[in-house]
XYZ file of C-alpha atoms in Angstrom:
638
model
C -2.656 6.448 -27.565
C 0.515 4.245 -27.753
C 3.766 5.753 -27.802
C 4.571 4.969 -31.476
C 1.665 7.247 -32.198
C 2.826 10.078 -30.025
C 5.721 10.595 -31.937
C 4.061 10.765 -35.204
C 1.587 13.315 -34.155
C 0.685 16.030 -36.147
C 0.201 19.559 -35.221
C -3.530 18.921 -35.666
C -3.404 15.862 -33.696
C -1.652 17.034 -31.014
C -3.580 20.348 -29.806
C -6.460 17.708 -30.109
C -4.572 15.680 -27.230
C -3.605 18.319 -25.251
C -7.301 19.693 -25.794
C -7.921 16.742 -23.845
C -5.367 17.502 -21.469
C -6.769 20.463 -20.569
C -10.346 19.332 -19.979
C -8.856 16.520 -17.569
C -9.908 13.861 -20.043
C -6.003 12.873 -21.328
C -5.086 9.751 -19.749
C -2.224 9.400 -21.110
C -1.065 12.604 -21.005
C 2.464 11.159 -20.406
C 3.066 10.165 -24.167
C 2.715 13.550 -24.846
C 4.232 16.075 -22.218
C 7.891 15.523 -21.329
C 10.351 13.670 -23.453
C 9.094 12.051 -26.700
C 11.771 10.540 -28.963
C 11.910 11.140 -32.618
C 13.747 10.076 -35.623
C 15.575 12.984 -35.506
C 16.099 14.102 -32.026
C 13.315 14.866 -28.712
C 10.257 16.455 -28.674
C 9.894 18.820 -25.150
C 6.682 19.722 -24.251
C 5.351 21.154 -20.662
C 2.685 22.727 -19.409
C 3.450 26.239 -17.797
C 0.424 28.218 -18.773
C 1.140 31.403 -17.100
C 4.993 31.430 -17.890
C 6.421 34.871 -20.656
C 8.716 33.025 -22.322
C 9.799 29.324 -21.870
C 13.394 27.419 -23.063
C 14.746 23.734 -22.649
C 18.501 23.750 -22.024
C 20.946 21.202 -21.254
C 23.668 19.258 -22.487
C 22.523 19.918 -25.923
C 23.170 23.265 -26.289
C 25.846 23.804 -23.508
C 22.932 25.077 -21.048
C 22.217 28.435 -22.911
C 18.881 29.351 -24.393
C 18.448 29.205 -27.781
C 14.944 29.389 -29.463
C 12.136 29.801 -27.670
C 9.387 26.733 -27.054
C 6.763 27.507 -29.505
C 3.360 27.826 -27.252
C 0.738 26.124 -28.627
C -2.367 28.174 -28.892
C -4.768 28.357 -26.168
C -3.288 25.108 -24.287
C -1.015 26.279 -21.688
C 1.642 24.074 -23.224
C 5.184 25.012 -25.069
C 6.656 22.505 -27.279
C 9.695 22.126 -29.405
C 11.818 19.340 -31.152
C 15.825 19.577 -30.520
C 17.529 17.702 -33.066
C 20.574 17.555 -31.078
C 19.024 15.807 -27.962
C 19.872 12.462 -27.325
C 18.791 9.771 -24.513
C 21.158 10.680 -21.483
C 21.705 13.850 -21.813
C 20.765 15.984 -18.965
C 18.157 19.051 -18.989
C 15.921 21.613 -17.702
C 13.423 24.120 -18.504
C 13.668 27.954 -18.135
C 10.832 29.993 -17.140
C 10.626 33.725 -17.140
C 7.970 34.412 -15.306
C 5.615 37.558 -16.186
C 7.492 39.884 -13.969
C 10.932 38.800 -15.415
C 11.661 36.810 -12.931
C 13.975 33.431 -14.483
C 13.409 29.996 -12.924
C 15.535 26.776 -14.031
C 12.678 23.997 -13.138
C 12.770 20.072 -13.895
C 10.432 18.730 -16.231
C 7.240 17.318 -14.271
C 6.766 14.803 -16.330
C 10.762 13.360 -16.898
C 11.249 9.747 -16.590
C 14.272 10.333 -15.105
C 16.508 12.278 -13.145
C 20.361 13.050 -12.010
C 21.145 11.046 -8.762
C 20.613 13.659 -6.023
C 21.668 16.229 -4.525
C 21.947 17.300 -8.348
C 18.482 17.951 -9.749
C 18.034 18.282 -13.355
C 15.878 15.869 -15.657
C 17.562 13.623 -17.908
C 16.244 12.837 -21.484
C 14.410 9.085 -21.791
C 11.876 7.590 -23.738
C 9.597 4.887 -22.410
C 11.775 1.659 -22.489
C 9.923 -0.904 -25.220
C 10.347 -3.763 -23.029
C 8.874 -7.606 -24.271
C 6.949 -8.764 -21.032
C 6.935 -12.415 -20.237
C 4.291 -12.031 -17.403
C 1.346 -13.226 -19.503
C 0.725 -16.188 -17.068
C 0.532 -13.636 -13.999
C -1.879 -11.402 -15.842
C -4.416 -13.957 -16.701
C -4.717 -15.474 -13.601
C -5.094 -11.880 -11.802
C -8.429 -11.768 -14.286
C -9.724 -14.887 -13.562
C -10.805 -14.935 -10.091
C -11.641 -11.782 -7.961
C -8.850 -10.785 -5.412
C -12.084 -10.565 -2.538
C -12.079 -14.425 -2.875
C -8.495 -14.708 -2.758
C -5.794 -14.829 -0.132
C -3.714 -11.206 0.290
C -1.170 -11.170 2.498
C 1.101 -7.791 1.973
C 4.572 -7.747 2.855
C 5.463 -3.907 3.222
C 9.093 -2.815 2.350
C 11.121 0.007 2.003
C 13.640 -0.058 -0.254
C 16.878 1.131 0.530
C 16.110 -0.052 4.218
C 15.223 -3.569 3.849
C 19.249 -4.993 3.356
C 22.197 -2.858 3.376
C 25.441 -3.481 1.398
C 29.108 -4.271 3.953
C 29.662 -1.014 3.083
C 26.208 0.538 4.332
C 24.584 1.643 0.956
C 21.667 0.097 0.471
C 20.701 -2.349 -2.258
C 19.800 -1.685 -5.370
C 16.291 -3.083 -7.266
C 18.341 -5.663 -8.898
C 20.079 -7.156 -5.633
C 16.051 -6.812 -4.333
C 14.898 -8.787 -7.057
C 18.055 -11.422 -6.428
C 17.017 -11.664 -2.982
C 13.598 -10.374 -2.067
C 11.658 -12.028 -3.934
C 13.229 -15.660 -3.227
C 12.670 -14.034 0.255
C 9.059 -13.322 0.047
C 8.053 -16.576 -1.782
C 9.825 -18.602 0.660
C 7.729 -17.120 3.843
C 4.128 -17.276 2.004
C 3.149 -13.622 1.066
C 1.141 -12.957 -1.846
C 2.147 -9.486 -2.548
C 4.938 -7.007 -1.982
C 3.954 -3.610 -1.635
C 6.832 -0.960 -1.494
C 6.793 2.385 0.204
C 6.766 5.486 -3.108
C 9.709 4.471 -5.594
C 9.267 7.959 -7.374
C 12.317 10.871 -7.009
C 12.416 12.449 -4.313
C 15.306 14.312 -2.584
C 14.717 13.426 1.319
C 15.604 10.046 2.592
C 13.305 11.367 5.864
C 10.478 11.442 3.850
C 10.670 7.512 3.453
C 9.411 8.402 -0.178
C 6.075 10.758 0.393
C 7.398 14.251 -0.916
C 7.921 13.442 -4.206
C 9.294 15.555 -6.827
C 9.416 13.241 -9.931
C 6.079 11.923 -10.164
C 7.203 9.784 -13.739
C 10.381 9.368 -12.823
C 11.707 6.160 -10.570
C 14.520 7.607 -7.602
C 17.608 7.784 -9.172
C 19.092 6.154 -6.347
C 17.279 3.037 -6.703
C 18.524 2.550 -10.395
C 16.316 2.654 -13.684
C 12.790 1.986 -14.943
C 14.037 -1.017 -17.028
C 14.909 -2.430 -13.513
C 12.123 -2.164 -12.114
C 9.724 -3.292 -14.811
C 12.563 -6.551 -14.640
C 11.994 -6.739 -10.639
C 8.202 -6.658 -10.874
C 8.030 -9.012 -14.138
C 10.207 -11.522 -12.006
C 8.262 -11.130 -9.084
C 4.860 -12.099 -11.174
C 6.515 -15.343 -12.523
C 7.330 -16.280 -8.840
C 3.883 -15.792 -8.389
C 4.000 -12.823 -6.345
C 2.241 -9.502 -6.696
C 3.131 -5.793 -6.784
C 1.876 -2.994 -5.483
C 3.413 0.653 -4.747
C 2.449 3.712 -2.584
C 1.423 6.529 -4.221
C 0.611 9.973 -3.243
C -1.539 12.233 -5.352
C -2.703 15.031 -2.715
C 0.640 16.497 -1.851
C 4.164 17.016 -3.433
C 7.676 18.877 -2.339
C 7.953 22.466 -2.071
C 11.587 22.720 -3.502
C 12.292 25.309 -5.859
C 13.380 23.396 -8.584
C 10.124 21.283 -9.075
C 6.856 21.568 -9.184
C 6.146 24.545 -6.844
C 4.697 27.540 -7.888
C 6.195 26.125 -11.814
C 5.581 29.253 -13.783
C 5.278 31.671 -11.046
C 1.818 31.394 -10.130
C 0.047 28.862 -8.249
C 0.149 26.259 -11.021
C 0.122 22.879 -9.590
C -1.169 23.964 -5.867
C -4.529 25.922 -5.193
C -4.649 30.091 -5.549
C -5.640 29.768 -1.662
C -2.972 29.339 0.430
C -4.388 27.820 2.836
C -5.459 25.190 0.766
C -2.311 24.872 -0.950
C 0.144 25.056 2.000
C 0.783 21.539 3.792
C 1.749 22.671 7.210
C 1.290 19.122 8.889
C 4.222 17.523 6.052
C 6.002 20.915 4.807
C 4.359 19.748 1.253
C 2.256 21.299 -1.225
C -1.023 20.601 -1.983
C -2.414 19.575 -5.708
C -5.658 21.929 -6.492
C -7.807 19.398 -7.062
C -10.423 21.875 -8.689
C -8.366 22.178 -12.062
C -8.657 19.877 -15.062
C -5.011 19.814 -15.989
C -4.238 18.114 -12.688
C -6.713 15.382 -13.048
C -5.178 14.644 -16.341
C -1.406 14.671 -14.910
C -2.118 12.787 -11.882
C -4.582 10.469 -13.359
C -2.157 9.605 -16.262
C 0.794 8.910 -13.849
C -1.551 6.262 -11.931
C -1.831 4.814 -15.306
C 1.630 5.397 -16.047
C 2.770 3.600 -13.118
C 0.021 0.647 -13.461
C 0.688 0.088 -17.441
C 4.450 0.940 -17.714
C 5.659 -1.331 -15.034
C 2.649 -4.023 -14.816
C 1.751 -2.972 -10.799
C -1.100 -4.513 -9.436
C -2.290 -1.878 -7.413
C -1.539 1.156 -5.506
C -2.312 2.159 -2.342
C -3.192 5.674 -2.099
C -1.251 7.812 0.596
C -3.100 10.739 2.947
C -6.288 10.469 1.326
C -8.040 11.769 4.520
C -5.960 15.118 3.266
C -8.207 14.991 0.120
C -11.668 14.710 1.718
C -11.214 17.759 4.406
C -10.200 21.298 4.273
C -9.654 21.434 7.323
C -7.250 18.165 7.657
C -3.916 19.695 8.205
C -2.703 21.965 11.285
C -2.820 25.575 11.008
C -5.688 28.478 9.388
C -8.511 26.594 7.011
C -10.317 28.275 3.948
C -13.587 25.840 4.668
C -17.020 25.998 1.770
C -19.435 28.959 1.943
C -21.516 26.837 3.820
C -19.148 26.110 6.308
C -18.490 22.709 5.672
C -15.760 20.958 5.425
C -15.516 18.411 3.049
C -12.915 18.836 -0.001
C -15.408 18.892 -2.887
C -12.807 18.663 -5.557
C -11.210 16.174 -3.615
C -14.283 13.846 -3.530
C -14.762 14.297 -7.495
C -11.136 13.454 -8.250
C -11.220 10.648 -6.306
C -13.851 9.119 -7.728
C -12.925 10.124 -11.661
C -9.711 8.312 -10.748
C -11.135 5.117 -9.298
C -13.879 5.184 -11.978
C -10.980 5.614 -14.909
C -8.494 3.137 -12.900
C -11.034 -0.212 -12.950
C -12.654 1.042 -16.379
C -9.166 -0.124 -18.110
C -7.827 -2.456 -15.389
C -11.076 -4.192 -13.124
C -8.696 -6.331 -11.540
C -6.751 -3.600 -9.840
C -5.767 -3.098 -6.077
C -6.550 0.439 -5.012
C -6.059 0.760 -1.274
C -7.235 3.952 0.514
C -4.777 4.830 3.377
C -8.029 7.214 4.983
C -8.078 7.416 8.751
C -11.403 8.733 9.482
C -14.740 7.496 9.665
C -15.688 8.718 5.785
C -18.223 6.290 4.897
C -18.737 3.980 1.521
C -14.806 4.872 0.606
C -14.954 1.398 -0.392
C -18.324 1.350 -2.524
C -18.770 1.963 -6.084
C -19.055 5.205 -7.442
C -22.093 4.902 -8.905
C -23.389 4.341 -5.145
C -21.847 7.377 -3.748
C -18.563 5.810 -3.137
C -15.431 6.699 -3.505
C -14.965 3.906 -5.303
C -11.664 2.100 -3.551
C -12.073 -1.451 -3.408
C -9.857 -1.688 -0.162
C -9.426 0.565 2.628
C -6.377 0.007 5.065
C -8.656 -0.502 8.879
C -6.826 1.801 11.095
C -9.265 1.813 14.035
C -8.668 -1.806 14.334
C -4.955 -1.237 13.973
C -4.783 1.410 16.485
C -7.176 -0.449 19.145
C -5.227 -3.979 18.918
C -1.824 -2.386 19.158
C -3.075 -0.486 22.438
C -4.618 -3.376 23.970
C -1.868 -5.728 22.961
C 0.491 -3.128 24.824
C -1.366 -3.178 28.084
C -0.886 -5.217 31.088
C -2.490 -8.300 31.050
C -4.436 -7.557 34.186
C -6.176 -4.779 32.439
C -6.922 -5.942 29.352
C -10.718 -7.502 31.058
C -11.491 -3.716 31.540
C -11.036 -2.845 27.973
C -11.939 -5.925 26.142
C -13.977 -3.782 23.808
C -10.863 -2.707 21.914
C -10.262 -6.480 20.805
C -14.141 -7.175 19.866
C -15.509 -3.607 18.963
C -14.013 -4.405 15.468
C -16.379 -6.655 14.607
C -19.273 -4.831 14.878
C -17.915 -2.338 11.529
C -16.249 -5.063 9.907
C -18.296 -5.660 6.955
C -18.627 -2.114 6.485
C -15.631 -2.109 4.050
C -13.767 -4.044 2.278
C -10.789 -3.786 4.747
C -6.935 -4.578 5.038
C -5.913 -4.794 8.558
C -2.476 -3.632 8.433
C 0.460 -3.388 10.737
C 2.780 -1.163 8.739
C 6.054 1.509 8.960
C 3.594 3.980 10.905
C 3.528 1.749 13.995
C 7.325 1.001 14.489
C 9.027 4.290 13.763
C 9.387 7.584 15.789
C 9.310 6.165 19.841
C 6.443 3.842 18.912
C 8.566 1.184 19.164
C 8.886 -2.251 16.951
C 5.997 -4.405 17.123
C 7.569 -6.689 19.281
C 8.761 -4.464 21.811
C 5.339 -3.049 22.379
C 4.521 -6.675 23.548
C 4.323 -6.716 27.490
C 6.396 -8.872 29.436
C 9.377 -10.887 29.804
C 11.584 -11.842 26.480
C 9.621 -15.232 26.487
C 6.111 -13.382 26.943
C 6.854 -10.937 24.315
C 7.167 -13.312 21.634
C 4.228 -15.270 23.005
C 2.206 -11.859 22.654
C 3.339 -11.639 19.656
C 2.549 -15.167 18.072
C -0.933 -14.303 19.516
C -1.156 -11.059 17.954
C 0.114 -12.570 14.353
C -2.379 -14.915 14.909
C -5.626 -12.707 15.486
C -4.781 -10.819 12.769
C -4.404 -13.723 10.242
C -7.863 -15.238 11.985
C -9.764 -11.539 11.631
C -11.810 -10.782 8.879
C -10.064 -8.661 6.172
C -6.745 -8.738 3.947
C -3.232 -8.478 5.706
C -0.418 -6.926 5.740
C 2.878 -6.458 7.739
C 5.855 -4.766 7.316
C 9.632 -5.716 7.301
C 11.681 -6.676 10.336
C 8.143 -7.747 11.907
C 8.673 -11.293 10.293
C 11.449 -11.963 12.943
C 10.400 -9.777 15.687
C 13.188 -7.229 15.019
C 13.504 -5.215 18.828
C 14.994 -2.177 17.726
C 12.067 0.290 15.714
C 12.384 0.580 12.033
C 15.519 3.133 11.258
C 15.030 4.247 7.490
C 18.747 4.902 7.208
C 19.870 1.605 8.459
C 18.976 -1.971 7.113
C 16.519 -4.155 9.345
C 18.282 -6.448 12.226
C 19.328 -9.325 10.256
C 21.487 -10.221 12.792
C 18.461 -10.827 15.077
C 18.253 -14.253 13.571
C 21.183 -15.357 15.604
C 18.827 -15.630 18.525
C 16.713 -18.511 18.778
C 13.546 -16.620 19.743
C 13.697 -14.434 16.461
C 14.924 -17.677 14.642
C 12.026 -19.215 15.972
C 9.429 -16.469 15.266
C 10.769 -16.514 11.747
C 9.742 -19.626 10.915
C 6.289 -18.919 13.102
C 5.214 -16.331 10.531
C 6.282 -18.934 7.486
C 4.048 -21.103 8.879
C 1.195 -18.515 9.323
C 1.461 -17.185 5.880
C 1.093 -20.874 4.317
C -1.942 -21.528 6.991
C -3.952 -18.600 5.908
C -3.628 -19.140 2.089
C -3.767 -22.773 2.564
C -7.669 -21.824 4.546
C -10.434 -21.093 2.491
C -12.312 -19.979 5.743
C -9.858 -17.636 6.118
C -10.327 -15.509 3.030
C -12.951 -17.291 0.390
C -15.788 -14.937 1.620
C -13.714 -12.552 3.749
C -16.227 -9.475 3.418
C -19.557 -10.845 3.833
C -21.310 -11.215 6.797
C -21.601 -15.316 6.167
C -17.931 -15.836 6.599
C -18.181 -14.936 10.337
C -19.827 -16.221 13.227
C -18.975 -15.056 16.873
C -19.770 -17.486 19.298
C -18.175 -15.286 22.581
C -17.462 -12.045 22.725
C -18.291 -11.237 26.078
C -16.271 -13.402 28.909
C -14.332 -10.387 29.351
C -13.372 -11.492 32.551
C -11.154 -13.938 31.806
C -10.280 -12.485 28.240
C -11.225 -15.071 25.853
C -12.497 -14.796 22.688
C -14.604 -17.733 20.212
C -15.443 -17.248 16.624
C -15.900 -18.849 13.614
C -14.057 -18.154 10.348
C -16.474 -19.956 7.277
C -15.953 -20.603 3.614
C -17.775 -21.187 0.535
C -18.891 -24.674 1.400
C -20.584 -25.996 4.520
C -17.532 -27.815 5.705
C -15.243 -25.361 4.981
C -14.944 -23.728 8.616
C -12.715 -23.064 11.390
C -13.047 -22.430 14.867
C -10.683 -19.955 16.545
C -10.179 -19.743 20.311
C -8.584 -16.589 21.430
C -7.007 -16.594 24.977
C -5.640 -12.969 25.511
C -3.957 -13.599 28.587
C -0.886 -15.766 30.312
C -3.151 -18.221 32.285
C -3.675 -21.299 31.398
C -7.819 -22.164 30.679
C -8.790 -25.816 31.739
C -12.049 -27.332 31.121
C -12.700 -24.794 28.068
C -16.266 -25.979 26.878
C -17.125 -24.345 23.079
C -20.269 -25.336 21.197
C -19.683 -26.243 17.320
C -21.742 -26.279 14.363
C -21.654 -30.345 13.685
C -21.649 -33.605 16.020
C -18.526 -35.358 15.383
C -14.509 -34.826 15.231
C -12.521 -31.365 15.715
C -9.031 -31.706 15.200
C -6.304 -29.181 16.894
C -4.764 -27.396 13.258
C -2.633 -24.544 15.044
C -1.757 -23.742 18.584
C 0.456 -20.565 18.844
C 2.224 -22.477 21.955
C 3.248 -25.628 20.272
C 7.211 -25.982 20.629
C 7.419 -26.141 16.723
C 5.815 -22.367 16.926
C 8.133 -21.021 19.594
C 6.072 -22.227 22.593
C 6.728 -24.720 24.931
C 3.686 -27.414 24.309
C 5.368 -30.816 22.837
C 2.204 -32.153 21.952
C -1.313 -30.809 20.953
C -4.542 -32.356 22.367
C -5.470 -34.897 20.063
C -8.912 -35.623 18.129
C -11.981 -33.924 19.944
C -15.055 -35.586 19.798
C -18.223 -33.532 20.265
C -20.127 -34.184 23.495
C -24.006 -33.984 23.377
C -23.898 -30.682 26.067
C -25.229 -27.298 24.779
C -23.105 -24.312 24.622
C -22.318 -21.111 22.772
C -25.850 -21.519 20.733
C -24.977 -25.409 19.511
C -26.518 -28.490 21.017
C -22.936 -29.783 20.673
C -19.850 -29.094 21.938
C -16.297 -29.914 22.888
C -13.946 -29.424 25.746
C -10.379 -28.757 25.805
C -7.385 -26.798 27.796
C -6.631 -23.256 26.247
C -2.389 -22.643 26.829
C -1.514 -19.280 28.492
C -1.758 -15.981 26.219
C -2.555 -18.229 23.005
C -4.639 -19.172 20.228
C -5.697 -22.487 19.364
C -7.803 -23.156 16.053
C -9.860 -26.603 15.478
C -10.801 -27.908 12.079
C -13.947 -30.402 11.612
C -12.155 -33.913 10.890
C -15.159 -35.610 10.695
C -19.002 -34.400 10.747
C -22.315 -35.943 10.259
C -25.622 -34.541 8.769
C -23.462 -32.641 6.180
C -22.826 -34.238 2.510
C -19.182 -34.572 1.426
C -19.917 -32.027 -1.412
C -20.846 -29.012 1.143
């Protein structure tokens, strides 16, 4: 259904849609509820299926009830045009509830809203903008994003720069600056904490109230479809955080919307979010799957995203998730039924129109196959966010050195579930907020330690199996934790060590997407080889990242702690010549070595499996990576 066609509906044609609406099956559900401009004036239409009587007032009609919406039939909607209604003008709906009771509530589906702390929806019809992305588009179909690099750069928005002043900048200043930004240091994507309204800054985003609308305080939808169409011709993608199990309790939104338990379950203990003060969607009804499906869509065809990555959806799979009492199955169990079902009708709808999506699952548990098909029993993700590997790598990373050979396990257990997924390994806003501490304060040591801790840390990551991503201020190794009121440490870059870790992560970003090995065939089990996992006693780690072709390969020496390794024998795959292609302690990296250690030639001595093998010094809490230069017995075409 395009939007021309919405507003030429007929009566007929209309209960039809929202026939479809209420079976769950309206995917676009958005062209219909909410605003729709006419040729003389708005159509209004919302869903309040329990409601006496329902009016629209605003601006219009100086805020006082007039007619009544006309309910249409058996739907659960109420719909009428205002001739008088024009784009800007500022509205709301009121409800009288069965018991008389009058509620003023904003229109769930309005695609815009008053800049806080004011409330009420604002009248706006679904910009007709001319893309010029066409470029970005076909080359997202061409190839499949497993076999490509991904390298996430999180952000928050009004957090990332702030203004002399100390507002924050707005999505046109972002897409003057961040994207130049992000190109420059070699991501492939920017993925932004929730854009949508929402009237708590302390929220960072994840209690929304407008699901269709973008925050007020960021600016308008036409700038953001500008920022993410100028992002794809920089050749830089776009994804957003969204969050479809929960929403705010306010009284003006979507909360208990005609006086019953419309949006959130009958059971309140499965509707009340005790953990996050939220609500929770009832996943059991129709109607939802239809307004939370079509605002995916919304979001995905509207503004050209790439993906989303889908917030709490451990929250969805259990009943008994959150803090507090539980209403668990008959049985006893405790899986979320509905919340399996919608899950997978929403992945199965999402890559029916769009295969070439990124739909991340932010699930902390050990759920299994949330990134299979559905038609295998999977949720039917095609990335899942690994935070068992974040969680164990941050802890050991954090520990003295001296203990880290009695819980080498937390570095290498990692690659034993691997391959289970399709996994992002991400270090993100969780992990530097609320006494965690930044990334790079978590790092043990002196100032000089820290930042070698951290090049080390960057560095596994990038050489781990699995897509990336990092958030902001981690790029310079910002000390002070993320502050969501404040903008990141710029001022950091006046020291030499951030300076110098700056341009460390530039570097990273271009070595990864510039490595096959280190992404071509990044979730199967032939793009890994582990060579040793075991010298826990003096911490070091060998593996082999491997591409497509034979010769595509790269050896990665992990040395997790600050003494120096001499005499370092590691068997390769081919006789010949290894080459030294990164060293985290070379000066130009932030570390001290002014020169690496030349060509390696492969000596005829068995080790790690190979009847070849080379020798070489490993630097002090480091890792070094060798590249074949030269190797017999394999043709130049492999």
């Amino acid at each position: 259904m395009d939007n021309e066609f919405s507003s030429k509906m007929t009566d007929s044609e209309m209960e039809k849609s929202l026939y479809l609406f209420n079976k769950g099956e309206n995917f676009d559900s958005y062209l219909l509820l909410g605003t729709t401009e006419l040729n003389n004036g708005f159509r209004f239409t919302v869903w309040a299926p329990h409601a006496a009587e329902v009016y629209v007032v605003g601006d219009f009609n100086q805020w006082q009830e007039e007619a009544m919406m006309e309910r249409i039939s058996e739907t659960g909607t109420w719909s009428m045009v205002v001739p008088e209604a024009r784009a800007g003008d500022h509205y709301k709906y009121k409800i009288v509830q069965q018991d008389g009771t009058i509620t003023y509530k904003i229109d769930p589906y309005a695609k815009e809203f008053e800049v806080r702390p004011k409330d009420a929806s604002i009248v706006k019809g679904l910009p007709e903008k001319k893309w010029s992305d066409g470029l970005w588009i076909a080359n997202r179909k061409r190839k499949p994003v497993y076999e490509r690099p991904l390298n996430i750069y999180e952000v928050h928005l009004s957090s990332w720069k702030h203004n002399e002043d100390g507002s924050w900048y707005s999505i046109k200043q972002l897409q003057e600056e961040l994207i130049p930004y992000v190109k420059e240091m070699g991501y492939t994507h920017i993925e932004f904490l929730p854009l949508m309204e929402h009237p708590l800054d302390a929220s960072w985003g994840y209690q929304t109230t407008g699901f269709y609308a973008l925050s007020s305080k960021y600016g308008t939808m036409e700038d953001f479809q500008d920022f993410v169409e100028a992002a794809h011709k920089a050749n830089l993608g776009v994804i957003m955080d969204w969050v479809p199990g929960h929403f705010n309790r306010n009284a003006y939104a979507l909360a208990y919307f005609d006086g019953t338990p419309q949006f959130e379950y009958q059971d309140e203990n499965r509707a009340v979010n005790n953990r996050w003060g939220t609500l929770n969607f009832d996943l059991s009804k129709s109607e939802i799957h239809s307004f939370l499906i079509s605002n995916a869509l919304f979001w995905i065809e509207q503004f050209h995203l790439d993906g989303l990555r889908v917030d709490a959806v451990s929250n969805m799979l259990y009943l008994d998730y959150d803090i507090g009492e539980h209403t668990l199955n008959e049985d006893g169990s405790n899986h979320n039924r509905d919340g399996v079902a919608f899950i997978q009708k929403l992945n199965r709808v999402l890559f029916e129109r769009h295969p070439d999506l990124l739909v991340m699952a932010e699930e902390s548990t050990a759920w299994s196959k949330v990134t299979h098909p559905v038609h295998e029993n999977g949720l039917g993700f095609n990335y899942k966010w690994n935070m068992g590997w974040m969680n164990d790598t941050l802890k050991f990373f954090e520990m003295d050195p001296i203990e880290r050979k009695n819980h080498f396990d937390l570095i290498t257990f990692s690659f034993m579930y691997t391959f289970n997924e399709n996994f992002v390994l991400p270090i993100s806003h969780d992990e530097v907020v609320h006494g965690k501490k930044s990334l790079m304060d978590k790092m043990f040591g002196d100032r000089y330690n820290q930042f070698a801790g951290l090049r080390t840390l960057e560095t596994y990551k990038m050489m781990h199996p699995g897509k990336k991503l990092q958030f902001m201020g981690s790029e310079f190794g910002q000390f002070l934790e993320w502050r969501f009121a404040e903008g990141l440490e710029w001022t950091n870059l006046e020291d030499p060590y951030n300076q110098s870790h700056l341009e460390f992560t530039k570097q990273l970003n271009n070595f990864y997407k510039n490595e096959k090995a280190l992404w071509e065939i990044d979730h199967q089990k032939d793009g890994l080889e582990i060579l040793d996992a075991s010298n826990n006693e003096q911490t070091t780690l060998f593996f082999i990242r491997k591409g497509k072709k034979t010769r595509d390969f790269l050896i990665i020496l992990c040395n997790f702690v600050p003494v120096e390794r001499h005499n370092v024998r590691v068997g390769v795959p081919f006789k010949g010549q290894y080459e030294e292609v990164w060293n985290t302690e070379s000066d130009s990296l932030g570390g001290t070595w002014t020169k690496g250690q030349g060509i390696l030639k492969t000596d005829a001595i068995s080790a790690n499996g190979y009847e070849q093998s080379v020798e070489l010094m490993l630097p002090a809490l480091s890792i070094i990576v060798l590249k074949p230069k030269r190797i017999y017995g394999v043709p130049k075409s492999q």
